[in-house]
Amino acid sequence: MNTILTKSIHKLLRHSPLTHGEFAVLLKNNSEKLRKVLAAAADETRRKYFGNRIFIRGLIEFTNYCHNNCFYCGIRCDNKNIKRYRLTHEDILSCCHQGYLSGFRTFVLQGGEDTFFTDEKMIDLVTDIRNRFPDCAITLSLGERSRNSYRKLFNAGADRYLLRHETADESHYGMLHPDSMSYKNRMNCLKELKAIGYQTGCGFMVGSPFQTTEMLAADLCFIQDFRPHMVGIGPFISHQNTPFSDRKNGTLEDTLLLISILRLMQPALLLPSTTALGTIAENGRELGILAGANVIMPNLSPASARKQYSLYDNKPCTGEETLQGLQSLDEHMKNIGFQITVDRGDFPEFT
Ligand code: SAM
């Protein structure tokens, strides 16, 4: 093993900060042996903070209308081949209710950037969920909004916000998004969210078009400095009705290595094993957990909505990622030594 690789591994195992070059060396040397070493250390680290507990979040994909036109995303506004839908206020509360009965104590409201959901409507919704489910955490993932909007939603009772930065390289951001979208604004939104007091999540797709190892290393440097409470990563998966329809998907191996690195960089991180990971490999979600993830986000949306919220091709919408599949998910987690827990699952500083 070359010395810089050995040094980088040792620093990571001690949870010490790495340089851009050291992250890049780890990523360039992705091998089964390296993944095994880092996954074993990530597992031990996670157990120190969380034992064998896996947190579940009930995902409610409440609108697939989006005014953005991200080149990778199946719900981009230029895709005229999907049926658009919005769940009503009552539909969303009913999803929460079903989820609550099954043991969910976090609801994640995610959607395209849909101007129909004004601050007023979202505040009403968050207020109602907060009042009806006082022991639950409310996570929002609504994309870019103003500081004022984020503040009002926080005051209404939202606890967490997920906004993937998508890439920490500005020129790469420009290759994934139209000119109407701005890297600086996205990064600024993340800073605002954290300053307001949200448990804040950033993240990126693994293997997105034009991504290089240097760019991934920049993502890790950004996360190291920003210190988010959650990080969502999953492989890029092409969608037939996007400009990236013929691009290669991200790989299982790269995603698993990155999960282990993230766990070791920030031991208390809330780190989901994503649906996208479960899409590219049959047991992808279990492998994500074994690599160091500690969150799974089953889908509480109605079946028709799940099908239409098609960010990428072959997104599963009838199996273990649904509320109906919870029992089988629970068994699969037990089989690999983990326990799904009925708990808000806050970032340790927030409990
Ligand atoms: N509109 C919100 C936002 O912009 O954060 C939330 C919804 S957005 C569809 C959620 C995430 O899906 C994005 O941040 C992106 O990383 C991921 N995503 C979109 N298209 C994808 C694809 N083709 N493959 C994998 N992930 C994708």
mmCIF file with all atom_site columns, N, CA, C and O in Angstrom, residues 38-64:
data_model
loop_
_atom_site.group_PDB
_atom_site.id
_atom_site.type_symbol
_atom_site.label_atom_id
_atom_site.label_alt_id
_atom_site.label_comp_id
_atom_site.label_asym_id
_atom_site.label_entity_id
_atom_site.label_seq_id
_atom_site.pdbx_PDB_ins_code
_atom_site.Cartn_x
_atom_site.Cartn_y
_atom_site.Cartn_z
_atom_site.occupancy
_atom_site.B_iso_or_equiv
_atom_site.pdbx_formal_charge
_atom_site.auth_seq_id
_atom_site.auth_comp_id
_atom_site.auth_asym_id
_atom_site.auth_atom_id
_atom_site.pdbx_PDB_model_num
ATOM 1   N N  . LEU A 1 38 ? -12.784 -0.177 5.977   1.00 0.00 ? 38 LEU A N  1
ATOM 2   C CA . LEU A 1 38 ? -13.508 1.038  6.387   1.00 0.00 ? 38 LEU A CA 1
ATOM 3   C C  . LEU A 1 38 ? -14.910 0.697  6.884   1.00 0.00 ? 38 LEU A C  1
ATOM 4   O O  . LEU A 1 38 ? -15.407 1.322  7.828   1.00 0.00 ? 38 LEU A O  1
ATOM 5   N N  . ALA A 1 39 ? -15.553 -0.313 6.292   1.00 0.00 ? 39 ALA A N  1
ATOM 6   C CA . ALA A 1 39 ? -16.908 -0.677 6.741   1.00 0.00 ? 39 ALA A CA 1
ATOM 7   C C  . ALA A 1 39 ? -16.851 -1.232 8.163   1.00 0.00 ? 39 ALA A C  1
ATOM 8   O O  . ALA A 1 39 ? -17.716 -0.933 8.998   1.00 0.00 ? 39 ALA A O  1
ATOM 9   N N  . ALA A 1 40 ? -15.834 -2.025 8.474   1.00 0.00 ? 40 ALA A N  1
ATOM 10  C CA . ALA A 1 40 ? -15.721 -2.595 9.832   1.00 0.00 ? 40 ALA A CA 1
ATOM 11  C C  . ALA A 1 40 ? -15.526 -1.465 10.844  1.00 0.00 ? 40 ALA A C  1
ATOM 12  O O  . ALA A 1 40 ? -16.160 -1.430 11.903  1.00 0.00 ? 40 ALA A O  1
ATOM 13  N N  . ALA A 1 41 ? -14.678 -0.494 10.495  1.00 0.00 ? 41 ALA A N  1
ATOM 14  C CA . ALA A 1 41 ? -14.432 0.633  11.413  1.00 0.00 ? 41 ALA A CA 1
ATOM 15  C C  . ALA A 1 41 ? -15.679 1.511  11.514  1.00 0.00 ? 41 ALA A C  1
ATOM 16  O O  . ALA A 1 41 ? -16.023 2.013  12.592  1.00 0.00 ? 41 ALA A O  1
ATOM 17  N N  . ALA A 1 42 ? -16.381 1.694  10.394  1.00 0.00 ? 42 ALA A N  1
ATOM 18  C CA . ALA A 1 42 ? -17.593 2.524  10.397  1.00 0.00 ? 42 ALA A CA 1
ATOM 19  C C  . ALA A 1 42 ? -18.665 1.861  11.263  1.00 0.00 ? 42 ALA A C  1
ATOM 20  O O  . ALA A 1 42 ? -19.368 2.527  12.025  1.00 0.00 ? 42 ALA A O  1
ATOM 21  N N  . ASP A 1 43 ? -18.752 0.555  11.188  1.00 0.00 ? 43 ASP A N  1
ATOM 22  C CA . ASP A 1 43 ? -19.741 -0.187 11.979  1.00 0.00 ? 43 ASP A CA 1
ATOM 23  C C  . ASP A 1 43 ? -19.457 -0.001 13.471  1.00 0.00 ? 43 ASP A C  1
ATOM 24  O O  . ASP A 1 43 ? -20.347 0.320  14.264  1.00 0.00 ? 43 ASP A O  1
ATOM 25  N N  . GLU A 1 44 ? -18.201 -0.165 13.826  1.00 0.00 ? 44 GLU A N  1
ATOM 26  C CA . GLU A 1 44 ? -17.814 -0.009 15.240  1.00 0.00 ? 44 GLU A CA 1
ATOM 27  C C  . GLU A 1 44 ? -18.109 1.404  15.726  1.00 0.00 ? 44 GLU A C  1
ATOM 28  O O  . GLU A 1 44 ? -18.660 1.622  16.807  1.00 0.00 ? 44 GLU A O  1
ATOM 29  N N  . THR A 1 45 ? -17.799 2.385  14.891  1.00 0.00 ? 45 THR A N  1
ATOM 30  C CA . THR A 1 45 ? -18.021 3.793  15.248  1.00 0.00 ? 45 THR A CA 1
ATOM 31  C C  . THR A 1 45 ? -19.506 4.061  15.447  1.00 0.00 ? 45 THR A C  1
ATOM 32  O O  . THR A 1 45 ? -19.915 4.685  16.417  1.00 0.00 ? 45 THR A O  1
ATOM 33  N N  . ARG A 1 46 ? -20.313 3.586  14.499  1.00 0.00 ? 46 ARG A N  1
ATOM 34  C CA . ARG A 1 46 ? -21.757 3.816  14.599  1.00 0.00 ? 46 ARG A CA 1
ATOM 35  C C  . ARG A 1 46 ? -22.322 3.180  15.853  1.00 0.00 ? 46 ARG A C  1
ATOM 36  O O  . ARG A 1 46 ? -23.150 3.745  16.543  1.00 0.00 ? 46 ARG A O  1
ATOM 37  N N  . ARG A 1 47 ? -21.847 1.968  16.193  1.00 0.00 ? 47 ARG A N  1
ATOM 38  C CA . ARG A 1 47 ? -22.363 1.273  17.379  1.00 0.00 ? 47 ARG A CA 1
ATOM 39  C C  . ARG A 1 47 ? -22.069 2.049  18.653  1.00 0.00 ? 47 ARG A C  1
ATOM 40  O O  . ARG A 1 47 ? -22.853 2.030  19.594  1.00 0.00 ? 47 ARG A O  1
ATOM 41  N N  . LYS A 1 48 ? -20.934 2.763  18.675  1.00 0.00 ? 48 LYS A N  1
ATOM 42  C CA . LYS A 1 48 ? -20.593 3.567  19.863  1.00 0.00 ? 48 LYS A CA 1
ATOM 43  C C  . LYS A 1 48 ? -21.650 4.626  20.104  1.00 0.00 ? 48 LYS A C  1
ATOM 44  O O  . LYS A 1 48 ? -21.993 4.942  21.226  1.00 0.00 ? 48 LYS A O  1
ATOM 45  N N  . TYR A 1 49 ? -22.161 5.221  19.031  1.00 0.00 ? 49 TYR A N  1
ATOM 46  C CA . TYR A 1 49 ? -23.134 6.314  19.167  1.00 0.00 ? 49 TYR A CA 1
ATOM 47  C C  . TYR A 1 49 ? -24.571 5.828  19.188  1.00 0.00 ? 49 TYR A C  1
ATOM 48  O O  . TYR A 1 49 ? -25.405 6.385  19.875  1.00 0.00 ? 49 TYR A O  1
ATOM 49  N N  . PHE A 1 50 ? -24.862 4.815  18.401  1.00 0.00 ? 50 PHE A N  1
ATOM 50  C CA . PHE A 1 50 ? -26.268 4.453  18.170  1.00 0.00 ? 50 PHE A CA 1
ATOM 51  C C  . PHE A 1 50 ? -26.586 2.987  18.486  1.00 0.00 ? 50 PHE A C  1
ATOM 52  O O  . PHE A 1 50 ? -27.720 2.566  18.276  1.00 0.00 ? 50 PHE A O  1
ATOM 53  N N  . GLY A 1 51 ? -25.625 2.227  18.976  1.00 0.00 ? 51 GLY A N  1
ATOM 54  C CA . GLY A 1 51 ? -25.860 0.795  19.182  1.00 0.00 ? 51 GLY A CA 1
ATOM 55  C C  . GLY A 1 51 ? -26.230 0.148  17.860  1.00 0.00 ? 51 GLY A C  1
ATOM 56  O O  . GLY A 1 51 ? -25.671 0.508  16.815  1.00 0.00 ? 51 GLY A O  1
ATOM 57  N N  . ASN A 1 52 ? -27.207 -0.771 17.904  1.00 0.00 ? 52 ASN A N  1
ATOM 58  C CA . ASN A 1 52 ? -27.599 -1.415 16.635  1.00 0.00 ? 52 ASN A CA 1
ATOM 59  C C  . ASN A 1 52 ? -28.916 -0.834 16.119  1.00 0.00 ? 52 ASN A C  1
ATOM 60  O O  . ASN A 1 52 ? -29.634 -1.474 15.364  1.00 0.00 ? 52 ASN A O  1
ATOM 61  N N  . ARG A 1 53 ? -29.206 0.414  16.527  1.00 0.00 ? 53 ARG A N  1
ATOM 62  C CA . ARG A 1 53 ? -30.503 1.006  16.168  1.00 0.00 ? 53 ARG A CA 1
ATOM 63  C C  . ARG A 1 53 ? -30.479 1.618  14.766  1.00 0.00 ? 53 ARG A C  1
ATOM 64  O O  . ARG A 1 53 ? -29.535 2.315  14.399  1.00 0.00 ? 53 ARG A O  1
ATOM 65  N N  . ILE A 1 54 ? -31.544 1.348  14.050  1.00 0.00 ? 54 ILE A N  1
ATOM 66  C CA . ILE A 1 54 ? -31.744 1.965  12.733  1.00 0.00 ? 54 ILE A CA 1
ATOM 67  C C  . ILE A 1 54 ? -32.985 2.834  12.829  1.00 0.00 ? 54 ILE A C  1
ATOM 68  O O  . ILE A 1 54 ? -34.042 2.369  13.269  1.00 0.00 ? 54 ILE A O  1
ATOM 69  N N  . PHE A 1 55 ? -32.853 4.077  12.432  1.00 0.00 ? 55 PHE A N  1
ATOM 70  C CA . PHE A 1 55 ? -33.991 5.005  12.504  1.00 0.00 ? 55 PHE A CA 1
ATOM 71  C C  . PHE A 1 55 ? -34.780 4.950  11.205  1.00 0.00 ? 55 PHE A C  1
ATOM 72  O O  . PHE A 1 55 ? -34.187 4.920  10.120  1.00 0.00 ? 55 PHE A O  1
ATOM 73  N N  . ILE A 1 56 ? -36.106 4.964  11.363  1.00 0.00 ? 56 ILE A N  1
ATOM 74  C CA . ILE A 1 56 ? -36.922 5.015  10.148  1.00 0.00 ? 56 ILE A CA 1
ATOM 75  C C  . ILE A 1 56 ? -37.582 6.394  10.039  1.00 0.00 ? 56 ILE A C  1
ATOM 76  O O  . ILE A 1 56 ? -37.986 6.983  11.048  1.00 0.00 ? 56 ILE A O  1
ATOM 77  N N  . ARG A 1 57 ? -37.664 6.877  8.832   1.00 0.00 ? 57 ARG A N  1
ATOM 78  C CA . ARG A 1 57 ? -38.320 8.159  8.546   1.00 0.00 ? 57 ARG A CA 1
ATOM 79  C C  . ARG A 1 57 ? -39.417 7.866  7.530   1.00 0.00 ? 57 ARG A C  1
ATOM 80  O O  . ARG A 1 57 ? -39.156 7.189  6.517   1.00 0.00 ? 57 ARG A O  1
ATOM 81  N N  . GLY A 1 58 ? -40.589 8.407  7.775   1.00 0.00 ? 58 GLY A N  1
ATOM 82  C CA . GLY A 1 58 ? -41.672 8.187  6.821   1.00 0.00 ? 58 GLY A CA 1
ATOM 83  C C  . GLY A 1 58 ? -41.650 9.267  5.744   1.00 0.00 ? 58 GLY A C  1
ATOM 84  O O  . GLY A 1 58 ? -41.881 10.443 5.994   1.00 0.00 ? 58 GLY A O  1
ATOM 85  N N  . LEU A 1 59 ? -41.338 8.844  4.528   1.00 0.00 ? 59 LEU A N  1
ATOM 86  C CA . LEU A 1 59 ? -41.197 9.788  3.420   1.00 0.00 ? 59 LEU A CA 1
ATOM 87  C C  . LEU A 1 59 ? -42.547 10.030 2.737   1.00 0.00 ? 59 LEU A C  1
ATOM 88  O O  . LEU A 1 59 ? -43.224 9.068  2.350   1.00 0.00 ? 59 LEU A O  1
ATOM 89  N N  . ILE A 1 60 ? -42.921 11.289 2.641   1.00 0.00 ? 60 ILE A N  1
ATOM 90  C CA . ILE A 1 60 ? -44.179 11.625 1.959   1.00 0.00 ? 60 ILE A CA 1
ATOM 91  C C  . ILE A 1 60 ? -43.824 12.515 0.765   1.00 0.00 ? 60 ILE A C  1
ATOM 92  O O  . ILE A 1 60 ? -43.426 13.679 0.934   1.00 0.00 ? 60 ILE A O  1
ATOM 93  N N  . GLU A 1 61 ? -43.925 11.934 -0.416  1.00 0.00 ? 61 GLU A N  1
ATOM 94  C CA . GLU A 1 61 ? -43.565 12.663 -1.641  1.00 0.00 ? 61 GLU A CA 1
ATOM 95  C C  . GLU A 1 61 ? -44.837 13.380 -2.084  1.00 0.00 ? 61 GLU A C  1
ATOM 96  O O  . GLU A 1 61 ? -45.656 12.806 -2.797  1.00 0.00 ? 61 GLU A O  1
ATOM 97  N N  . PHE A 1 62 ? -45.006 14.602 -1.637  1.00 0.00 ? 62 PHE A N  1
ATOM 98  C CA . PHE A 1 62 ? -46.350 15.195 -1.687  1.00 0.00 ? 62 PHE A CA 1
ATOM 99  C C  . PHE A 1 62 ? -46.649 15.986 -2.955  1.00 0.00 ? 62 PHE A C  1
ATOM 100 O O  . PHE A 1 62 ? -47.807 16.322 -3.199  1.00 0.00 ? 62 PHE A O  1
ATOM 101 N N  . THR A 1 63 ? -45.657 16.249 -3.771  1.00 0.00 ? 63 THR A N  1
ATOM 102 C CA . THR A 1 63 ? -45.921 16.889 -5.080  1.00 0.00 ? 63 THR A CA 1
ATOM 103 C C  . THR A 1 63 ? -44.804 16.549 -6.054  1.00 0.00 ? 63 THR A C  1
ATOM 104 O O  . THR A 1 63 ? -43.626 16.524 -5.666  1.00 0.00 ? 63 THR A O  1
ATOM 105 N N  . ASN A 1 64 ? -45.166 16.265 -7.294  1.00 0.00 ? 64 ASN A N  1
ATOM 106 C CA . ASN A 1 64 ? -44.109 16.071 -8.294  1.00 0.00 ? 64 ASN A CA 1
ATOM 107 C C  . ASN A 1 64 ? -44.120 17.216 -9.315  1.00 0.00 ? 64 ASN A C  1
ATOM 108 O O  . ASN A 1 64 ? -43.495 17.111 -10.365 1.00 0.00 ? 64 ASN A O  1
#
